[in-house]
Structure formats: C-alpha cells, structure tokens
Tab-separated table of C-alpha atoms in Angstrom:
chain	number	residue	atom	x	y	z
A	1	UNK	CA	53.288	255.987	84.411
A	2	UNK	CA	53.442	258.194	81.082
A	3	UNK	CA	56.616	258.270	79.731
A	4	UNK	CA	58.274	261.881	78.953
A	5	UNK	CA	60.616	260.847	76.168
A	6	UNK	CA	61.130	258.010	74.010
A	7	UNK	CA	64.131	256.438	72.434
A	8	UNK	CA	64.233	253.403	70.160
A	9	UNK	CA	66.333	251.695	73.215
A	10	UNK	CA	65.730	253.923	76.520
A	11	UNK	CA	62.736	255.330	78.511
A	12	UNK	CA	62.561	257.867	80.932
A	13	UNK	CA	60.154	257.696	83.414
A	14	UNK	CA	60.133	260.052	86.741
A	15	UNK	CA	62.936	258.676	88.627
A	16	UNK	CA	65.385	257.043	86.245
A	17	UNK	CA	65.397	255.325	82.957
A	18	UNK	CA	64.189	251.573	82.331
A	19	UNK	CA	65.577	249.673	79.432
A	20	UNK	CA	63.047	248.598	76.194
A	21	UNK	CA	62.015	245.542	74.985
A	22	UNK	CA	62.967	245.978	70.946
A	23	UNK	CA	59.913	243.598	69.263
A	24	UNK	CA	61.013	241.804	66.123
A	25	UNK	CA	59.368	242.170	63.146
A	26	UNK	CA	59.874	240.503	60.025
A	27	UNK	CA	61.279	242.962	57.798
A	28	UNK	CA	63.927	242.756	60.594
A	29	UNK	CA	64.412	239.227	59.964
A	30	UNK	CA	63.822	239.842	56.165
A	31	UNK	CA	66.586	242.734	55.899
A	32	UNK	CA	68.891	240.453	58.129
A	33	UNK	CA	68.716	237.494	56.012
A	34	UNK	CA	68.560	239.357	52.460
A	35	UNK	CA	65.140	238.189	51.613
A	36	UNK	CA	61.860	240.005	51.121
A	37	UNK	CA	59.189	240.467	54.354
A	38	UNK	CA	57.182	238.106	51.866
A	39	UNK	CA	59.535	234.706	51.799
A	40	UNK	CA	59.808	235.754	55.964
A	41	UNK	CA	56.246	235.490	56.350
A	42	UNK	CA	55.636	231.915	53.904
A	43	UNK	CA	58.925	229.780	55.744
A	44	UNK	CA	57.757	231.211	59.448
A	45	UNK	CA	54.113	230.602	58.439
A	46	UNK	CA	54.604	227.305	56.339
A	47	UNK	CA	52.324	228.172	53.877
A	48	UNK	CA	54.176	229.048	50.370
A	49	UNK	CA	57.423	227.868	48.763
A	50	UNK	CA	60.371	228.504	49.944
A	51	UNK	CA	63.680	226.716	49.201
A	52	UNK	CA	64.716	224.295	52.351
A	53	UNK	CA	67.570	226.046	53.091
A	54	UNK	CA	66.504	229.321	53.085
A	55	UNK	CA	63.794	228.299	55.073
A	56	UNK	CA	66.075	226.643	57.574
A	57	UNK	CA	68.146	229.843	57.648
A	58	UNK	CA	65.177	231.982	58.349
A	59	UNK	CA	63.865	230.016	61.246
A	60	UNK	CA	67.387	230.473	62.485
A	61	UNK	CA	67.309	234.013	62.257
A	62	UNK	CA	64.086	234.352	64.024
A	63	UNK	CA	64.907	232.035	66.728
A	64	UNK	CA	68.159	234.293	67.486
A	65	UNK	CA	66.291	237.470	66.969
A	66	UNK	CA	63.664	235.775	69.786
A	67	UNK	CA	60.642	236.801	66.907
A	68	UNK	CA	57.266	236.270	68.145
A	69	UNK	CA	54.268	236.952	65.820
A	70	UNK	CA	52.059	239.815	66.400
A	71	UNK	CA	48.887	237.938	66.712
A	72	UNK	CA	46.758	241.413	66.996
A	73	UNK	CA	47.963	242.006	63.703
A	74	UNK	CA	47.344	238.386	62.875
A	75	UNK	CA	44.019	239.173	63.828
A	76	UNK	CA	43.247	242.261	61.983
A	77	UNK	CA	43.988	240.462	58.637
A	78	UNK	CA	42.359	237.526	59.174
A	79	UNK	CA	39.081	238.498	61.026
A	80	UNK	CA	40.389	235.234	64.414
A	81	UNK	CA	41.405	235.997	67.660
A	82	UNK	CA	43.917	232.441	67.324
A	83	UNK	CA	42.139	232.343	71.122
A	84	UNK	CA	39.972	229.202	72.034
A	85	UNK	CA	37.796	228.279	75.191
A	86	UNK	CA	38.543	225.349	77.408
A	87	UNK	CA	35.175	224.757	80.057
A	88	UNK	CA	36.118	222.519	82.338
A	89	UNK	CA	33.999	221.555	85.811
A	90	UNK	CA	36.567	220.978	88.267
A	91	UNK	CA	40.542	221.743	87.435
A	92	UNK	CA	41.058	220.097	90.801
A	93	UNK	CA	40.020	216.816	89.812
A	94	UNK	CA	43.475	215.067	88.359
A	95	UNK	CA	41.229	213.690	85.261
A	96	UNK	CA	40.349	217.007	83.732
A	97	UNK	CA	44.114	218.629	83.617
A	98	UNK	CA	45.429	216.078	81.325
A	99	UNK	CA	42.269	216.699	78.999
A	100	UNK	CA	43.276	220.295	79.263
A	101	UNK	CA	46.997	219.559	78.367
A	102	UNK	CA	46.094	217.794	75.135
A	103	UNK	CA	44.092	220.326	74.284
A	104	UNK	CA	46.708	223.012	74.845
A	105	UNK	CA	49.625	220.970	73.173
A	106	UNK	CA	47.494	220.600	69.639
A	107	UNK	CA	46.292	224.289	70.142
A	108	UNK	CA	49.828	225.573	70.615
A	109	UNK	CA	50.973	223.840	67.717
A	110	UNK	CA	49.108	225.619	65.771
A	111	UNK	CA	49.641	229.052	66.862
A	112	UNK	CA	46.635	228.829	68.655
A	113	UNK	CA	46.349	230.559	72.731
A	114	UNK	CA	43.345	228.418	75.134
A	115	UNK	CA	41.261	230.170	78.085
A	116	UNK	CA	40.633	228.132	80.760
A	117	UNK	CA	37.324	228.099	82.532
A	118	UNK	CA	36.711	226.571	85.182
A	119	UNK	CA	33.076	226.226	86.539
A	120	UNK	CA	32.986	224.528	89.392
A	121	UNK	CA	29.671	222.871	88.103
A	122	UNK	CA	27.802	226.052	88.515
A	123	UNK	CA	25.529	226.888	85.590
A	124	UNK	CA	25.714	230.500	86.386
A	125	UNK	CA	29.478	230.311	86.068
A	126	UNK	CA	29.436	228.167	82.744
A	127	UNK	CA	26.793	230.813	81.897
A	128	UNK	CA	29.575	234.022	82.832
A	129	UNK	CA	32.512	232.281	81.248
A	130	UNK	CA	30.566	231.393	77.861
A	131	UNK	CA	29.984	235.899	78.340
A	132	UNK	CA	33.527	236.315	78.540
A	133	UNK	CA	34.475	234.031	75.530
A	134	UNK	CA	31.813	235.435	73.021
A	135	UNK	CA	33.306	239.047	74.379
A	136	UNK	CA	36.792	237.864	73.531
A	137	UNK	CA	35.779	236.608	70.411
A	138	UNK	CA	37.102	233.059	70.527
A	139	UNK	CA	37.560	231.331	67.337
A	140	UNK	CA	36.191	228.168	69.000
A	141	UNK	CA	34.823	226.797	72.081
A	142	UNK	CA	35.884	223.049	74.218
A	143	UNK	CA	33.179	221.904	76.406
A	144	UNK	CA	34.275	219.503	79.174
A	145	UNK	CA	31.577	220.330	82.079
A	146	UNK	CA	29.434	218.564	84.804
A	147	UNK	CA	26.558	220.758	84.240
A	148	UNK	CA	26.618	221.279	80.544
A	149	UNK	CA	23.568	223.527	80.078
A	150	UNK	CA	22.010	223.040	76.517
A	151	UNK	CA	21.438	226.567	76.051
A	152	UNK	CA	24.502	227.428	76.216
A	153	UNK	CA	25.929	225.337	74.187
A	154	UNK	CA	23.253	226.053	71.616
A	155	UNK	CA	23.732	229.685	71.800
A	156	UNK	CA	26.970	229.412	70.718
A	157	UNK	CA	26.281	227.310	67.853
A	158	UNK	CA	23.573	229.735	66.727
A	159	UNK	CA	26.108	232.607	66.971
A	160	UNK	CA	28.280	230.408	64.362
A	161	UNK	CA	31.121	229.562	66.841
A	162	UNK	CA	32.186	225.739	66.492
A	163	UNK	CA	31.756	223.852	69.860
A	164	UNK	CA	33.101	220.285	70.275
A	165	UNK	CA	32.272	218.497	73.562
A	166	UNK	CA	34.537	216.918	74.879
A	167	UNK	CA	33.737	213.786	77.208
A	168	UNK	CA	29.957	214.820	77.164
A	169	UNK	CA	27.198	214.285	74.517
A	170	UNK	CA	24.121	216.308	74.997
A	171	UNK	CA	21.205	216.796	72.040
A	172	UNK	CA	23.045	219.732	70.272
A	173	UNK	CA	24.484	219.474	66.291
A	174	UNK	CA	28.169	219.745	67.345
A	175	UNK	CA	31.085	217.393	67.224
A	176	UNK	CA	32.158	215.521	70.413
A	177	UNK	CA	34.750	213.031	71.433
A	178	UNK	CA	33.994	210.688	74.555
A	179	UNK	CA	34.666	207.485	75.770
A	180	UNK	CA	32.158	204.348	75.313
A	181	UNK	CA	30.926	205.055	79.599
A	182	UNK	CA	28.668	202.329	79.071
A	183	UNK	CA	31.495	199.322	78.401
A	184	UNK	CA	33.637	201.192	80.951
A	185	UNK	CA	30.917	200.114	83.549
A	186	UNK	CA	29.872	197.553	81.983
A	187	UNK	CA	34.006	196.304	82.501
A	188	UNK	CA	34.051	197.370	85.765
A	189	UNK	CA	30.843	195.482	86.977
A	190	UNK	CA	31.760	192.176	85.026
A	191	UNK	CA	35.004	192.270	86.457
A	192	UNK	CA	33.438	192.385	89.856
A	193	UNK	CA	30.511	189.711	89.025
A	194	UNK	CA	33.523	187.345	88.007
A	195	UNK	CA	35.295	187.328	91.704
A	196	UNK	CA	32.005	186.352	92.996
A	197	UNK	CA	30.155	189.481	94.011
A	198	UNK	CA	26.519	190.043	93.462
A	199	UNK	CA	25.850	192.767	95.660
A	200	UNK	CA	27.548	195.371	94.227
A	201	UNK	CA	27.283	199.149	95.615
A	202	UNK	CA	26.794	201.596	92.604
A	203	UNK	CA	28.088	205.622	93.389
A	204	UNK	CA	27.035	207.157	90.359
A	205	UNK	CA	27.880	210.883	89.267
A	206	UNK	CA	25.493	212.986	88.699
A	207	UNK	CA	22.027	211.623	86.625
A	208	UNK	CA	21.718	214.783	84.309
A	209	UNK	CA	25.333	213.932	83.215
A	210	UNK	CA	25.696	211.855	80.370
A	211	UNK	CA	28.493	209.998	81.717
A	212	UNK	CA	26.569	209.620	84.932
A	213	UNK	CA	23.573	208.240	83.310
A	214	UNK	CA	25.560	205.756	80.897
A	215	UNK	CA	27.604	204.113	83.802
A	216	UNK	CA	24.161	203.191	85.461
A	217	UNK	CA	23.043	201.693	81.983
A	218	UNK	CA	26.305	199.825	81.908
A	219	UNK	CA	26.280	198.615	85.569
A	220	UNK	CA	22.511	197.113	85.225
A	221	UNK	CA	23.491	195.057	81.998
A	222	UNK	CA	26.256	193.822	83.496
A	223	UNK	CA	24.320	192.830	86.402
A	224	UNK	CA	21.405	191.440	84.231
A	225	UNK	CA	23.168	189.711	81.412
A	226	UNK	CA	24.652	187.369	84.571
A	227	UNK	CA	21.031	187.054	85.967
A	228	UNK	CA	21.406	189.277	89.269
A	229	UNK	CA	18.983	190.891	90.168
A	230	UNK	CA	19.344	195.522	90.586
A	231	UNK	CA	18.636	196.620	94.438
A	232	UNK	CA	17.832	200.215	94.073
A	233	UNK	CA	19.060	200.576	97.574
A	234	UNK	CA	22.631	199.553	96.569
A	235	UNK	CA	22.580	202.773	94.099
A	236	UNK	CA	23.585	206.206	95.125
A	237	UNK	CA	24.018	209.051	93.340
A	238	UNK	CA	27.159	211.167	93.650
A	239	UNK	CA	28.593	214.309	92.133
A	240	UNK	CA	32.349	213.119	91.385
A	241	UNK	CA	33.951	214.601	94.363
A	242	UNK	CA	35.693	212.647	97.309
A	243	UNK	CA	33.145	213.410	99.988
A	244	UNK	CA	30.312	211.926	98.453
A	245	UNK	CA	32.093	209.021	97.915
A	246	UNK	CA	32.940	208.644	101.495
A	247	UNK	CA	29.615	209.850	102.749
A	248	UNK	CA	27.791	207.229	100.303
A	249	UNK	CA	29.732	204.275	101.751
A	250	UNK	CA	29.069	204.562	105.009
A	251	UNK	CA	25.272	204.975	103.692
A	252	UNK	CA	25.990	201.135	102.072
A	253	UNK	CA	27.542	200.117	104.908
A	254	UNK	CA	24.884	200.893	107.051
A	255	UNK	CA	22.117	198.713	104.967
A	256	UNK	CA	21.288	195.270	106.634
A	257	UNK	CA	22.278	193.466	104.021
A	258	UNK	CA	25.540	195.805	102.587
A	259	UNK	CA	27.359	194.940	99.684
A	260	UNK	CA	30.345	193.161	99.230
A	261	UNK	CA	31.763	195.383	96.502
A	262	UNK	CA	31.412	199.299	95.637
A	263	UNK	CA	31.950	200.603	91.936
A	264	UNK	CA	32.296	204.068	92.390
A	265	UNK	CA	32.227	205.865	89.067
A	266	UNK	CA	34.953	207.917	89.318
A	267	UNK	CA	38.440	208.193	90.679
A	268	UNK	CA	37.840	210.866	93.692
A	269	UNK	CA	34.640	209.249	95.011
A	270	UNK	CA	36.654	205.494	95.047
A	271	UNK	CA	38.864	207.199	97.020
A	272	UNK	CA	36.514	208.231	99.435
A	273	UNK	CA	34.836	204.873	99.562
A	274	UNK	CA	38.483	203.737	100.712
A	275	UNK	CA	39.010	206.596	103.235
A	276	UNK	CA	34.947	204.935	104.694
A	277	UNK	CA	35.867	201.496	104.383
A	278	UNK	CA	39.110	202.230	106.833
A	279	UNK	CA	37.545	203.999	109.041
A	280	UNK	CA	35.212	201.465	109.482
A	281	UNK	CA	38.548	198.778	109.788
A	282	UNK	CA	37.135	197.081	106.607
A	283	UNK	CA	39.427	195.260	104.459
A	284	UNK	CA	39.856	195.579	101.067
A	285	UNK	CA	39.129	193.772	99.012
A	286	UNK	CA	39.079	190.785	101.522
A	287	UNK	CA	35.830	192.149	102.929
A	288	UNK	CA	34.933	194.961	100.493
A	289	UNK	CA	36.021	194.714	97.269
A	290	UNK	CA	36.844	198.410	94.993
A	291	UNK	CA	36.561	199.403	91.269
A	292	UNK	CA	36.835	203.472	90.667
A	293	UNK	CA	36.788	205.319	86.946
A	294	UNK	CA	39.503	207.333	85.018
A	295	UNK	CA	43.060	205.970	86.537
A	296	UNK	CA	44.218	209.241	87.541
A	297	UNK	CA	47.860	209.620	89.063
A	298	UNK	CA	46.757	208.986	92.289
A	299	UNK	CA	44.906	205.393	91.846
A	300	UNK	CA	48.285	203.874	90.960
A	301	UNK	CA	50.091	205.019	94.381
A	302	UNK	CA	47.456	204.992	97.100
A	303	UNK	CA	47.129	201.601	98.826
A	304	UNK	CA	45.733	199.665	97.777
A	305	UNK	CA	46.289	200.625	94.599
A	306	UNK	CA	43.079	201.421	92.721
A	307	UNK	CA	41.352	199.101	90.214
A	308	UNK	CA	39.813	201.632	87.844
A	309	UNK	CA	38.909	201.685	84.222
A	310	UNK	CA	41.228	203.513	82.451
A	311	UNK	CA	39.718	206.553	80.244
A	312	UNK	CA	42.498	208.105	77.476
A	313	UNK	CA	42.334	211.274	78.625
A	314	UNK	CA	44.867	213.189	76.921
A	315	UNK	CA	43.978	211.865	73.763
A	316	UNK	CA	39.899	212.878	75.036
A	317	UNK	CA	41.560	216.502	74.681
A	318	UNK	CA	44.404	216.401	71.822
A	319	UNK	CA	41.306	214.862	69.275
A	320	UNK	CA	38.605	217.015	70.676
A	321	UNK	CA	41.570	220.112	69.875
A	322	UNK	CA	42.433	218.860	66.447
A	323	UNK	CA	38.029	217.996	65.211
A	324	UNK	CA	37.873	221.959	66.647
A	325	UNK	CA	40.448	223.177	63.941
A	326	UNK	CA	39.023	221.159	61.160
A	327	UNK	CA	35.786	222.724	62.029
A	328	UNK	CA	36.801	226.412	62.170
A	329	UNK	CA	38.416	225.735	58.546
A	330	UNK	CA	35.129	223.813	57.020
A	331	UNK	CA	31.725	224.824	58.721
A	332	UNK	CA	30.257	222.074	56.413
A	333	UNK	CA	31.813	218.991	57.109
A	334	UNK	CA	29.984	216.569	58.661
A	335	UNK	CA	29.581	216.055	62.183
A	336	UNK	CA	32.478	214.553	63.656
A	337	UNK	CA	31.247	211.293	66.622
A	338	UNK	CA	34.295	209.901	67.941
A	339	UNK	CA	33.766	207.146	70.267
A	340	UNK	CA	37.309	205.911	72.620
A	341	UNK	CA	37.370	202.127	74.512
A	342	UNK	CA	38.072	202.250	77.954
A	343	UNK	CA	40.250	199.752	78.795
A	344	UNK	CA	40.215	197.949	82.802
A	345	UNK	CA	43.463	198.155	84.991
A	346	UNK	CA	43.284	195.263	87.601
A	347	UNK	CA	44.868	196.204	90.957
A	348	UNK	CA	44.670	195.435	94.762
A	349	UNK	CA	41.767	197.256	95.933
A	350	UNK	CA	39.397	194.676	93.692
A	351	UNK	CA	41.681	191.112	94.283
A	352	UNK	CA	44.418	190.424	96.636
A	353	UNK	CA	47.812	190.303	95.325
A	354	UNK	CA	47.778	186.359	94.678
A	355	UNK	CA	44.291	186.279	92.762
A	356	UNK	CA	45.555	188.966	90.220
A	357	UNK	CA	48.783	187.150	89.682
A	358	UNK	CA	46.561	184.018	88.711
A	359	UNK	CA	44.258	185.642	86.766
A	360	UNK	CA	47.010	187.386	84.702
A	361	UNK	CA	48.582	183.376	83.969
C-alpha cells in the first residue's frame, strides 16, 4: 500500500500509522563512535588497520546499533551478488542436510547468503534451478546431485562461474571434494566376507552416478581379491530411496539360492532392506546379515542398529564451501581433487551383539 507521508520514524498508511524500521549505516556507527565511515568500514570488514581497541569498540557499537551490511550496495561496488548455489537431489534424505549445513556455516562466515535447490533428481529441474542461479547472478555454484547433467555443469563453467562438486566427479575441469566410494564398499564387502558370507546381495544407486558406479567397482574387488566368485543376479540397481531398497530385497529373497547378506549402498535403501527382511520374519543378522552407506541419524537408533560406512559429510560440504571461495578469488589456481576415507561403523544389523564385542577385543 503507497504510503501518503513519510517521517524518519512514522508512516501513515490508510487506516493508522505503522512504526519504521531505522537501518544502520555506518556513518551512524562512525559519528557515534568519533571515527571516520572509513576506520567503520576496515574493523567491520577486517580488511585494513585499525587499533584493537577501537576495533573492539566499533564492533560493539554495531552490535548495539543491530548494523547489518547493505549487501546491494556491497554489490554495486564490487560487481558479486555474496549469493551462492547449493544443488542438492533429495533434501529429504538425512545425508544431504548436513552437507548443506557445512556449506552454509563456511558461507555465512564469510558474509556469504546460499540458495538451496533441490532437484529431486530431475534433470529438467537441475536444468530450471541452474536458470534461476545464472539469473540471480551467483558468485558460485555447489553441485551435490543424483543426476548431475554434464551440460550443465559445463555451461556454467563456460559462462566463468566456479562450480565445485561436491560428492560427485563427472569429466568437467572443476574442483570437487568426495569420498574414496570405492574403499567405502570395498570396507563394507570385506567386512561381510570376514563373518563368513559369500553370497552377498549388492543394491546399488543409480549406474550413471559416480558414486553408484564406484561402490559396484569396490564390491567386486572385494569379492574377487577373496576368490568369490560375482552372481549378476545378486546385483540390483537402486536409486537411493527406501522403496527400492525394500522392493529389491524381496527380489533377493525370492532367488533359489538368496543371499545371506545385503550391502545396500546407502542409508535409506538399508533401511528398506530391514523393513523386507521383517516382513518376511527374517532375522538379522542371524539369518540375513546388513551393511548400509553414509551413517545418517537414523542408522544409530533403528534396531538393529545399522552397520554402515561412515561418509564425513559435513566436512563433504564445509571443504567443498571453503575450495569455492578460493576459487572465486583466483580463477587460476589449480584444480583442487580432494579425496575423504570413509571409515566402517560395526553394529547389530551385520553381527550379533556378542561377535562385535569379540571382534572389538
């Protein structure tokens, strides 16, 4: 509604006057503290001398005064938005919000707002979002998706925005951060070889994934590097989410000769092997043995708790964040390749309560 008068601390608007919001600047600050807008701007900034005490004294002022900077202005004189895009696949899937708050603590830090898309694995989606951000003019772009399309990613690059994948690699000069997928699996699989499996159900995620490809590669040399042989028919292929989890189980279970274990290859789809497997009045592990992938919040409270191979997936987001800054400062620098170790968290749902205690001695 257009205002018909204006005062530095009223509005009226038709029907009664509303209070305004008085937005600190720093000559404010500046004339409250005795300095010039100049010293304001270096000890709020951090860039620039200023005495410690004064500088101290200032960020007192402008926490009182409740300053905030004027990142449009910001913006103007420095030619960045301070915005950057976050794709993610699925923010429903407990693995991908803690990759999302590392991102956002290292962006906030420094002074930097994050967009959150989420794509639900559609490529049309990824391909509206990636729209959006280039019409926003993001400083910098986070790629965390299930159906990573190369074009994309590639378009971006070519329009001299820095991308960093995070938790993906794909054939594209950018920077990424993952974790090794192929000695996660390779972890898992061992781990299950050593109790005495051999036939071992694989639920992979999805084939044109990198991380779905290089859990397969880490499952078979697992399985040949202890001489046992691959049975296609123990492999499905799975696209991360509970239900195909469940509905590849009761596939496995259904084979003549079914398998004694299940790696599922991530967190969601162990869980619906678990949900199959009780339905079915299978015990695990007595009779079915369970390894999932990530350790997300829920593996360590279902029951049985979830073996899983634990991915460091705040720190997946917080590095991916930080190489993202470095590379918005130096275009140049050399591609950034940082590869993470999975680690392997033993629980119930792979050995019964005795056998981990033993194996732990």
């Amino acid at each position: 509604m257009k205002p018909i008068s204006y005062n530095p601390v009223w509005m009226y608007f038709k029907g009664g006057f509303a209070r305004c919001l008085l937005i600190t600047t720093i000559y404010e600050i500046a004339k409250h503290v005795g300095v010039s807008p100049a010293t304001v701007s270096r000890a709020l900034s951090g860039k620039g001398y200023v005495r410690k005490e004064l500088r101290e004294k200032i960020l007192q002022v402008a926490k009182e005064m409740d300053y905030h900077p004027n990142t449009l202005a910001r913006s103007l004189v420095t030619g960045q938005s301070f915005i950057i895009g976050l794709v993610l696949p699925d923010i429903t899937n407990p693995f991908f919000p803690a990759i999302a708050r590392g991102v956002e603590d290292v962006a906030h830090r420094n002074g930097y707002n994050v967009i959150l898309c989420n794509t639900d694995g559609s490529a049309r989606k990824e391909a509206d979002y990636l729209g959006l951000l280039r019409s926003k003019r993001v400083d910098g772009v986070i790629f965390t998706t299930s159906q990573v399309v190369t074009r994309h990613v590639r378009q971006l690059v070519d329009s001299d925005i820095p991308v960093v994948l995070a938790d993906r690699r794909m054939n594209v000069d950018c920077d990424f951060v993952v974790v090794d997928s192929i000695e996660g699996a390779y972890k898992a699989t061992s781990h299950l070889i050593g109790l005495g499996h051999s036939a071992i159900g694989l639920i992979t995620g999805p084939q044109k994934v990198t991380t779905g490809a290089e859990r397969i590669e880490g499952y078979s040399r697992a399985l040949r590097d202890h001489h046992i042989v691959m049975r296609d028919e123990l492999i499905c292929e799975g696209d991360y989410k509970e239900n195909s989890g469940y509905r590849h189980t009761k596939k496995l279970l259904g084979l003549s000769s079914r398998p004694t274990a299940i790696f599922a290859c991530n967190d969601l789809m162990a869980m619906g092997a678990l949900a199959a497997l009780e339905e079915k009045g299978i015990r695990v592990p007595e009779e079915v043995a369970v390894v999932g992938y990530d350790d997300i919040p829920f593996a360590s409270v279902i029951r049985p708790r979830l073996t899983t191979v634990v991915q460091p997936k705040y720190e997946i987001g917080s590095i991916a964040c930080e190489i993202l800054l470095e590379r918005m400062k130096d275009r140049d620098k050399p591609r950034q390749e940082v590869f993470l170790k999975p680690n392997l968290m033993i629980r119930e749902s792979s050995v019964i309560l005795e056998v981990k205690e033993a194996l732990s001695d």
